[in-house]
């Protein structure tokens, strides 16, 4: 009888494990679909200067990157400096998440960015990596608190084929609203007018005046370079501006793609739900049959 008992327990455990997996699958899909866009890659830049493996400088980089990950569990921005044996060995670093990113997602984003920059910039004395939802940067130069309007990335979507004066006016109005400074410190800014949406943010090591200066420069470049495009992004070293007409995003995915993604997730959830019911009924029938056979 013991082999029968063993086989029954193993089968029951296997089916219960599969049941739990199928039950959790649709929820994991929903979570990933709602946050995946924040983890998409934007750009990376690595210093041309290299450090020696095993040197104090390498230990400093490890310390900075580890601090990014641990700090992001509770804060969406922080900066660090780790002194080395010489001034050139001092490591400066910062990370920052988008203002609309929850702390939990910020931590995931920073962890992914740290993993990628550690690989892509391996051996380099400095690295900057931008994901959609977060930025990480480290170097042995004292960039903290310094205004830098160097263009790191500019990309524009297709021109609006049937743009009218109202659409262009709304776009100018939202960009004007985002770029308006009232003297207060607003590193993260959003604006919407009809189908037009704008997101802008400067790195929080900047003063209010330098933040305003950086965003003004980024908005000016966006308007001059992208004109009447469907969408456009301008990333400067210390700020960025993203513009879209509501039907297109900077990633080039329209709302139709988003609806398809949602539909696929819903369909998967329904299919998995049906599979769970069938598996549960099958499991109950098997247990009842074995229970009757044991009498």
Short mmCIF file of C-alpha atoms in Angstrom, two decimals, residues 79-231:
data_model
loop_
_atom_site.label_atom_id
_atom_site.label_comp_id
_atom_site.label_asym_id
_atom_site.label_seq_id
_atom_site.Cartn_x
_atom_site.Cartn_y
_atom_site.Cartn_z
CA UNK A 79 23.87 61.08 -4.73
CA UNK A 80 27.10 59.72 -3.28
CA UNK A 81 30.83 60.32 -3.20
CA UNK A 82 33.45 57.78 -2.14
CA UNK A 83 36.95 59.24 -1.54
CA UNK A 84 39.88 57.22 -2.85
CA UNK A 85 43.59 57.22 -1.99
CA UNK A 86 44.08 60.08 -4.46
CA UNK A 87 41.69 62.81 -5.68
CA UNK A 88 41.42 61.14 -9.09
CA UNK A 89 40.24 57.95 -7.38
CA UNK A 90 37.23 59.64 -5.79
CA UNK A 91 33.94 58.30 -7.21
CA UNK A 92 30.90 60.53 -7.60
CA UNK A 93 27.53 59.07 -8.46
CA UNK A 94 23.79 59.65 -8.53
CA UNK A 95 20.60 57.91 -9.49
CA UNK A 96 17.15 59.30 -10.11
CA UNK A 97 13.74 57.89 -11.01
CA UNK A 98 10.94 59.58 -12.89
CA UNK A 99 8.60 61.54 -10.68
CA UNK A 100 5.60 59.33 -11.50
CA UNK A 101 7.37 56.05 -10.69
CA UNK A 102 6.37 54.28 -7.46
CA UNK A 103 9.16 53.55 -4.99
CA UNK A 104 8.92 49.78 -5.53
CA UNK A 105 9.19 50.19 -9.32
CA UNK A 106 11.96 52.76 -8.86
CA UNK A 107 13.99 50.18 -6.97
CA UNK A 108 13.49 47.62 -9.74
CA UNK A 109 14.41 50.16 -12.40
CA UNK A 110 17.61 51.23 -10.62
CA UNK A 111 18.62 47.61 -10.05
CA UNK A 112 18.22 46.89 -13.75
CA UNK A 113 20.10 50.04 -14.73
CA UNK A 114 22.96 49.17 -12.36
CA UNK A 115 23.18 45.67 -13.81
CA UNK A 116 23.27 47.00 -17.38
CA UNK A 117 25.75 49.82 -16.81
CA UNK A 118 28.02 47.44 -14.91
CA UNK A 119 28.11 45.22 -17.98
CA UNK A 120 28.10 47.79 -20.78
CA UNK A 121 30.66 50.08 -19.11
CA UNK A 122 32.82 47.37 -17.54
CA UNK A 123 36.34 48.70 -17.02
CA UNK A 124 35.39 52.32 -17.72
CA UNK A 125 36.01 54.98 -15.09
CA UNK A 126 32.56 56.48 -15.66
CA UNK A 127 29.18 55.50 -17.01
CA UNK A 128 25.73 56.99 -17.64
CA UNK A 129 22.72 54.82 -18.38
CA UNK A 130 19.17 56.04 -18.95
CA UNK A 131 16.14 53.78 -18.86
CA UNK A 132 12.65 55.13 -19.45
CA UNK A 133 12.02 55.31 -15.72
CA UNK A 134 15.42 56.00 -14.17
CA UNK A 135 18.95 57.32 -14.61
CA UNK A 136 22.24 56.16 -13.07
CA UNK A 137 25.55 57.96 -13.43
CA UNK A 138 29.02 57.75 -11.89
CA UNK A 139 32.45 59.22 -12.66
CA UNK A 140 35.60 60.55 -11.06
CA UNK A 141 34.78 64.11 -12.16
CA UNK A 142 32.83 66.40 -9.87
CA UNK A 143 29.64 66.62 -11.93
CA UNK A 144 27.33 66.77 -8.90
CA UNK A 145 25.51 70.10 -8.77
CA UNK A 146 26.97 71.30 -12.08
CA UNK A 147 24.70 72.44 -14.91
CA UNK A 148 25.40 70.53 -18.12
CA UNK A 149 23.27 71.09 -21.23
CA UNK A 150 25.15 68.69 -23.49
CA UNK A 151 22.74 66.87 -25.83
CA UNK A 152 22.91 63.14 -25.13
CA UNK A 153 19.93 62.06 -27.23
CA UNK A 154 17.47 63.69 -29.62
CA UNK A 155 14.83 61.74 -31.49
CA UNK A 156 11.73 62.86 -33.36
CA UNK A 157 8.71 60.98 -34.64
CA UNK A 158 7.05 61.35 -38.04
CA UNK A 159 5.54 64.70 -38.96
CA UNK A 160 1.86 65.22 -38.29
CA UNK A 161 0.24 64.79 -41.70
CA UNK A 162 -2.93 66.75 -41.03
CA UNK A 163 -1.81 69.04 -38.25
CA UNK A 164 -4.10 72.00 -37.75
CA UNK A 165 -3.57 75.28 -35.97
CA UNK A 166 -5.44 74.08 -32.86
CA UNK A 167 -3.12 71.09 -32.39
CA UNK A 168 -0.02 73.23 -32.86
CA UNK A 169 -1.40 75.86 -30.50
CA UNK A 170 -2.08 73.23 -27.82
CA UNK A 171 1.43 71.88 -28.21
CA UNK A 172 2.98 75.31 -27.82
CA UNK A 173 0.74 76.01 -24.83
CA UNK A 174 1.72 72.83 -22.99
CA UNK A 175 5.42 73.32 -23.68
CA UNK A 176 5.07 76.91 -22.51
CA UNK A 177 3.38 75.74 -19.32
CA UNK A 178 6.10 73.16 -18.68
CA UNK A 179 8.83 75.72 -19.31
CA UNK A 180 7.33 78.48 -17.19
CA UNK A 181 9.32 79.13 -14.03
CA UNK A 182 7.80 80.70 -10.93
CA UNK A 183 10.94 80.52 -8.79
CA UNK A 184 9.90 77.36 -6.97
CA UNK A 185 11.76 74.07 -7.28
CA UNK A 186 9.88 71.75 -9.64
CA UNK A 187 12.25 69.11 -11.00
CA UNK A 188 9.40 66.93 -12.36
CA UNK A 189 6.70 68.50 -14.53
CA UNK A 190 3.80 67.22 -16.61
CA UNK A 191 1.23 68.93 -18.80
CA UNK A 192 -1.76 67.81 -20.88
CA UNK A 193 -3.99 69.68 -23.31
CA UNK A 194 -6.36 67.64 -25.42
CA UNK A 195 -4.25 64.97 -27.12
CA UNK A 196 -0.94 66.66 -26.28
CA UNK A 197 1.12 65.30 -23.37
CA UNK A 198 4.48 66.51 -22.11
CA UNK A 199 6.76 65.09 -19.38
CA UNK A 200 9.91 66.90 -18.25
CA UNK A 201 12.40 66.41 -15.45
CA UNK A 202 15.78 67.72 -14.39
CA UNK A 203 18.29 65.92 -12.19
CA UNK A 204 17.74 66.90 -8.58
CA UNK A 205 21.32 67.88 -7.88
CA UNK A 206 20.63 71.10 -9.78
CA UNK A 207 19.47 74.31 -8.12
CA UNK A 208 16.05 75.71 -9.02
CA UNK A 209 17.63 78.25 -11.37
CA UNK A 210 19.86 75.72 -13.13
CA UNK A 211 16.94 73.29 -13.43
CA UNK A 212 14.88 76.00 -15.11
CA UNK A 213 17.76 76.87 -17.41
CA UNK A 214 18.22 73.23 -18.45
CA UNK A 215 14.52 72.66 -19.17
CA UNK A 216 14.29 75.89 -21.15
CA UNK A 217 17.19 74.70 -23.32
CA UNK A 218 15.65 71.23 -23.79
CA UNK A 219 12.24 72.64 -24.74
CA UNK A 220 13.84 75.06 -27.20
CA UNK A 221 15.74 72.24 -28.88
CA UNK A 222 12.63 70.06 -29.00
CA UNK A 223 10.62 72.78 -30.73
CA UNK A 224 13.36 73.66 -33.20
CA UNK A 225 14.50 70.12 -34.01
CA UNK A 226 11.22 68.17 -33.95
CA UNK A 227 8.80 70.89 -35.08
CA UNK A 228 5.36 69.40 -35.82
CA UNK A 229 6.39 65.79 -35.20
CA UNK A 230 4.02 63.26 -33.66
CA UNK A 231 6.38 62.87 -30.75
#
